[in-house]
Short mmCIF file of C-alpha atoms in Angstrom, two decimals:
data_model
loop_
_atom_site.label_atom_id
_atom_site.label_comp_id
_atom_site.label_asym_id
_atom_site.label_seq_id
_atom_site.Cartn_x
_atom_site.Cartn_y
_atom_site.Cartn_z
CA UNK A 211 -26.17 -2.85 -2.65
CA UNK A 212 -25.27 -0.37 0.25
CA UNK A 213 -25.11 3.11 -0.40
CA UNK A 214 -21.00 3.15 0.41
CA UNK A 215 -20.76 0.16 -2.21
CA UNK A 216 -22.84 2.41 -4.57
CA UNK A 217 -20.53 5.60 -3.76
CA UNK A 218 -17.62 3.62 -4.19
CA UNK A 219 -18.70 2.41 -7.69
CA UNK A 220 -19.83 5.65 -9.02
CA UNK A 221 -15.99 6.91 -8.09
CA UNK A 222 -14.50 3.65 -10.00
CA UNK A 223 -16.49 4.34 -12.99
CA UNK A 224 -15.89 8.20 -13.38
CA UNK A 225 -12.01 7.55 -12.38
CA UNK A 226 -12.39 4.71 -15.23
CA UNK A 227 -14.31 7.47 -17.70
CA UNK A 228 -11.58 10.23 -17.27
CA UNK A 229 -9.02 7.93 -17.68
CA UNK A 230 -10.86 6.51 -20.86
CA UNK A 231 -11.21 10.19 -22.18
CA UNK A 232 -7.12 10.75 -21.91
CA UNK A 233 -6.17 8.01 -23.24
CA UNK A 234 -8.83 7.83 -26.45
CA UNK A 235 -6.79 9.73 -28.62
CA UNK A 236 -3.40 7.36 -28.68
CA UNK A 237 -6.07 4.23 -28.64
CA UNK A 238 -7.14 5.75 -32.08
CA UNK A 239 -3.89 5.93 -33.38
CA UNK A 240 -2.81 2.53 -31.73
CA UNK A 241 -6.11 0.68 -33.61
CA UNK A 242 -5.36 2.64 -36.98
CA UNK A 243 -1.85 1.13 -36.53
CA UNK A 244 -3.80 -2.17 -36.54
CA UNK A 245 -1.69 -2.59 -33.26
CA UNK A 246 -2.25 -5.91 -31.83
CA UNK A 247 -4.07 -5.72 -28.21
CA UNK A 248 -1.77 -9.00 -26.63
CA UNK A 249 1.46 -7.25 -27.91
CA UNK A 250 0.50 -4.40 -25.99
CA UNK A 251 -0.79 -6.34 -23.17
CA UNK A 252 2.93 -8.75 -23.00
CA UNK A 253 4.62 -5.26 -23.29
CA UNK A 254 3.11 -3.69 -20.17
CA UNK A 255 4.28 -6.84 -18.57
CA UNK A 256 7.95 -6.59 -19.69
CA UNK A 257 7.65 -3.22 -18.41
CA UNK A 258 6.31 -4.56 -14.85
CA UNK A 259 9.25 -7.36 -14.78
CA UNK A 260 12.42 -4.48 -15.67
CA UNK A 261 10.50 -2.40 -12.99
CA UNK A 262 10.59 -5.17 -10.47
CA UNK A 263 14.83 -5.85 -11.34
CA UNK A 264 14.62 -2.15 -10.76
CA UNK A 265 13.14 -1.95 -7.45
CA UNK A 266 15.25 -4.63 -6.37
CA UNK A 267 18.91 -2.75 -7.65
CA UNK A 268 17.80 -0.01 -5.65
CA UNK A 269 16.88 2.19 -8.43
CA UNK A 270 13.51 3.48 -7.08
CA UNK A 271 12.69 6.37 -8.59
CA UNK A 272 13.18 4.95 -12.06
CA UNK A 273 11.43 2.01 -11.69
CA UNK A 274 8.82 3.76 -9.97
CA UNK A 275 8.82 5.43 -14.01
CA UNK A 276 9.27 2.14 -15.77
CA UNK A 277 6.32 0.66 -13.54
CA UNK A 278 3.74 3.50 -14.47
CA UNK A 279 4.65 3.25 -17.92
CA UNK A 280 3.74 -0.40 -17.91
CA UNK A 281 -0.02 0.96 -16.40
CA UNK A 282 0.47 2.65 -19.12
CA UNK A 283 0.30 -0.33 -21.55
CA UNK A 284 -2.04 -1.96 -19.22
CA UNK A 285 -4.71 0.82 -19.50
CA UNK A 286 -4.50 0.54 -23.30
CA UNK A 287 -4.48 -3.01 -24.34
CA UNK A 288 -7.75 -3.38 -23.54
CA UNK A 289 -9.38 0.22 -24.97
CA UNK A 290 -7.50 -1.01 -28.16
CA UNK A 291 -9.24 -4.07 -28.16
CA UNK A 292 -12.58 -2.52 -27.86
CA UNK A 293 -11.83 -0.08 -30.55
CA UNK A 294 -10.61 -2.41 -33.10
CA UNK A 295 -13.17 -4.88 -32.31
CA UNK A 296 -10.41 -7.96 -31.20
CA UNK A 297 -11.91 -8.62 -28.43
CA UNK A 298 -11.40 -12.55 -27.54
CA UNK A 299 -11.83 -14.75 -24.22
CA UNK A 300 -8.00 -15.73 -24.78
CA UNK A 301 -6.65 -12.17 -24.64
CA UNK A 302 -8.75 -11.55 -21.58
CA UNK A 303 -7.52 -14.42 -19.74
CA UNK A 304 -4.09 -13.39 -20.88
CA UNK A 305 -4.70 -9.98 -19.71
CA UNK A 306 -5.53 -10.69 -16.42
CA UNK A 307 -2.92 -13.29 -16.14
CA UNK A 308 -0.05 -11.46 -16.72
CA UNK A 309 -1.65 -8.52 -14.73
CA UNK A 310 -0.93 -10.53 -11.86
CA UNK A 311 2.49 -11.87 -12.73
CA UNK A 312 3.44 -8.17 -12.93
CA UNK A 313 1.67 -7.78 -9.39
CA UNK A 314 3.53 -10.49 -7.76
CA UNK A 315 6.80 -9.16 -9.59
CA UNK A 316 6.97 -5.97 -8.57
CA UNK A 317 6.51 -6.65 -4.45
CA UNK A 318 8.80 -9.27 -4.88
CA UNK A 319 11.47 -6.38 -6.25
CA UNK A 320 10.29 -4.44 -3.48
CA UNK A 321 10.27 -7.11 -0.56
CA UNK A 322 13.82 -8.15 -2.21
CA UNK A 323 15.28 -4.69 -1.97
CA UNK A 324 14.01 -4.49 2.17
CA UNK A 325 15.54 -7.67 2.70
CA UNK A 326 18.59 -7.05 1.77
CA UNK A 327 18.81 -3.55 3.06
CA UNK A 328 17.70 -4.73 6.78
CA UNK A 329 14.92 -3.52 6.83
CA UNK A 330 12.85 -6.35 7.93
CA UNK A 331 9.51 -4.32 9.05
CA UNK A 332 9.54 -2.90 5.46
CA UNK A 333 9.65 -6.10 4.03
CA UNK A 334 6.71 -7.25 5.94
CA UNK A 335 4.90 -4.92 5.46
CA UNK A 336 6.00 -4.70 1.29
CA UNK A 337 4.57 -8.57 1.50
CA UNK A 338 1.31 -7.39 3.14
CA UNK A 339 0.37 -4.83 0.61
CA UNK A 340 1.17 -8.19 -2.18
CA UNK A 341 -1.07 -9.98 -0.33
CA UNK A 342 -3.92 -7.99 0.19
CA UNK A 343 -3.41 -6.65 -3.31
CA UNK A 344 -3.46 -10.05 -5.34
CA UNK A 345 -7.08 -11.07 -2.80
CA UNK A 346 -8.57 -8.08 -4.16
CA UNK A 347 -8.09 -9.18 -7.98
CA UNK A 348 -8.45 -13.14 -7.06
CA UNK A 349 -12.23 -11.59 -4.54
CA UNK A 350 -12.97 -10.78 -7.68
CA UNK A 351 -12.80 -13.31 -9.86
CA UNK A 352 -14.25 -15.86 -7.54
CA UNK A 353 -17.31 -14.10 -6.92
CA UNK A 354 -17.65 -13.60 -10.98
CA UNK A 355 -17.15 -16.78 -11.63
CA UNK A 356 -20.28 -17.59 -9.22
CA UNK A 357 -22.22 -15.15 -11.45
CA UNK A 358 -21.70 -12.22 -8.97
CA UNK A 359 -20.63 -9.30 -10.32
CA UNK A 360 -18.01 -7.56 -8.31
CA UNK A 361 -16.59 -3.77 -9.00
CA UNK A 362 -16.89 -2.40 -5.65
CA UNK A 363 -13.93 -1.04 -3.34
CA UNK A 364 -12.03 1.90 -2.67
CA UNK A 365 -8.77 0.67 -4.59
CA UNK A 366 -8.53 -1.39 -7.53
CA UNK A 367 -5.54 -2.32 -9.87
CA UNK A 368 -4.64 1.28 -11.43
CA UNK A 369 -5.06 2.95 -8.05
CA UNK A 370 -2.59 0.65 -6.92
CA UNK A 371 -0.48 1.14 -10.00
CA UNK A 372 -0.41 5.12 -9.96
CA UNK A 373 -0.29 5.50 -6.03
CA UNK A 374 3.13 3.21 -5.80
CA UNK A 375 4.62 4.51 -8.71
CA UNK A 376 4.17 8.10 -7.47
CA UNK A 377 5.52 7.51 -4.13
CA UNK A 378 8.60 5.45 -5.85
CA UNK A 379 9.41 8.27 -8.09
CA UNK A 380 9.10 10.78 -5.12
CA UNK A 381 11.18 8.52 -2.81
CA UNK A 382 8.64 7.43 -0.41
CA UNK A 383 8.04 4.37 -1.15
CA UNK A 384 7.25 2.96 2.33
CA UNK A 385 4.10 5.31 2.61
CA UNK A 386 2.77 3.91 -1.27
CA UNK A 387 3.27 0.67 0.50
CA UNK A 388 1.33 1.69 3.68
CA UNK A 389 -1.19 3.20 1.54
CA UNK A 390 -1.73 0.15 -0.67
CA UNK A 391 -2.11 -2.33 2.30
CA UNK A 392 -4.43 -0.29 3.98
CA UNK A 393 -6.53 0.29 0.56
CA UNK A 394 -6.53 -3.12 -0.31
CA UNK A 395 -7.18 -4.02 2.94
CA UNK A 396 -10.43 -2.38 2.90
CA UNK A 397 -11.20 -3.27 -0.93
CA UNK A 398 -10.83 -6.88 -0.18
CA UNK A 399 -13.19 -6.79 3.07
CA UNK A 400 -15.46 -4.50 0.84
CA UNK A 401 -15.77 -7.64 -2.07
CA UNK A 402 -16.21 -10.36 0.67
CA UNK A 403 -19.01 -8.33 2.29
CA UNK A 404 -20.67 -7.72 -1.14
CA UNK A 405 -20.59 -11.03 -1.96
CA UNK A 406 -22.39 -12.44 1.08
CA UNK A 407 -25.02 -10.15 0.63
CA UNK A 408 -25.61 -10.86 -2.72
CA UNK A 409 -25.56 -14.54 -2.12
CA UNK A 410 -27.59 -14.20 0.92
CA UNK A 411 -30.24 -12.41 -1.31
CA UNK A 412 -30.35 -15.00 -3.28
#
C-alpha cells in the first residue's frame, strides 16, 4: 500500500475512533434497552426517505436536519450490534442495503428539487455527486468480495453524510454537492487504483 493510501486510512480510522468515543455512551443505553440493531438500522432509513421528500419540497435546511439525524441512526445500528453481541450476516446485508436506498433517495430529492427549479447545471451536477457516491460504496464491495480488502479514500459514507447535511442546513447546498463529487471522485479512483495493485501483487 502507498504511503497516501496509508495516510488516508489512518485519518478514516481515527475519524471512525472519535466518532466511536461520542457516540459510546447512548450505544450503552441503546443495548441496555435491548434495542434491536435492524430497527435502528430501518429507522435511519425512514429518516433518509422524509429527508429526500424534504429536499425535494424545497425545505433544505430541515431536511438537511432530518438527513443528519438519519447518520445519526446509521452510525449506531451497527455500534449497538457490536455491543449487544447481535451481530448477523442478514443485518449486515440489510445495513448496507438500505444505506444505499437512502443514498440514491436523497440525490434523487435533490436532483428533483433542481429540475424543477431550472436549474439544469445543478441537477447535473446533484446526479454526478449520486454517481460517484454510490461507485465508491459498490468499489468497495466488489473488491471485498474478491477477498481485497478496501478502506482507503479521502471520503467515505459519513463524510458524505455530515458534509451535505451541513451545507443543506447552512443553505449552500450546491457547494456540499461540489464537494461530494469531487471527494468521491477521488475516493472512487483511490479504490480502483488499490485494487489493481493488490491484484497485480498477487
Amino acid at each position: 500500500m502507498s504511503l497516501p493510501h496509508r495516510e488516508s486510512g489512518r485519518r478514516s480510522y481515527a475519524y471512525k475512533e472519535a466518532l466511536r468515543q461520542l457516540l459510546n455512551p447512548l450505544v450503552r443505553v441503546l443495548s441496555r434497552l435491548r434495542v434491536r440493531p435492524n430497527t435502528l438500522t430501518v429507522t435511519g432509513w425512514v429518516l433518509s426517505v422524509g429527508a429526500a421528500l424534504l429536499f425535494g419540497a424545497g425545505y433544505v435546511r430541515l431536511a438537511g436536519a432530518v438527513m443528519l439525524l438519519g447518520g445519526l441512526f446509521d452510525a449506531l445500528d451497527g455500534a449497538v450490534a457490536r455491543e449487544s453481541n447481535r451481530m448477523s450476516s442478514f443485518g449486515a446485508f440489510l445495513d448496507s442495503t438500505l444505506d444505499r436506498l437512502s443514498e440514491a433517495a436523497i440525490f434523487a430529492g435533490m436532483i428533483f428539487l433542481y429540475a424543477t427549479r431550472d436549474h439544469p447545471y445543478l441537477a447535473l451536477l446533484a446526479a454526478t455527486a449520486m454517481t460517484f457516491s454510490l461507485l465508491t460504496s459498490y468499489t468497495r464491495a466488489r473488491a471485498e468480495g474478491l477477498g481485497v480488502e478496501c478502506r482507503v479514500g479521502v471520503l467515505e459514507r459519513a463524510g458524505r453524510v455530515v458534509l451535505l447535511s451541513a451545507f443543506s442546513i447552512l443553505g449552500l447546498l450546491w457547494a456540499g454537492l461540489g464537494l461530494v463529487a469531487a471527494g468521491a471522485l477521488v475516493t472512487t479512483l483511490q479504490r480502483i487504483l488499490h485494487v489493481r495493485r493488490s491484484t497485480t501483487r498477487e
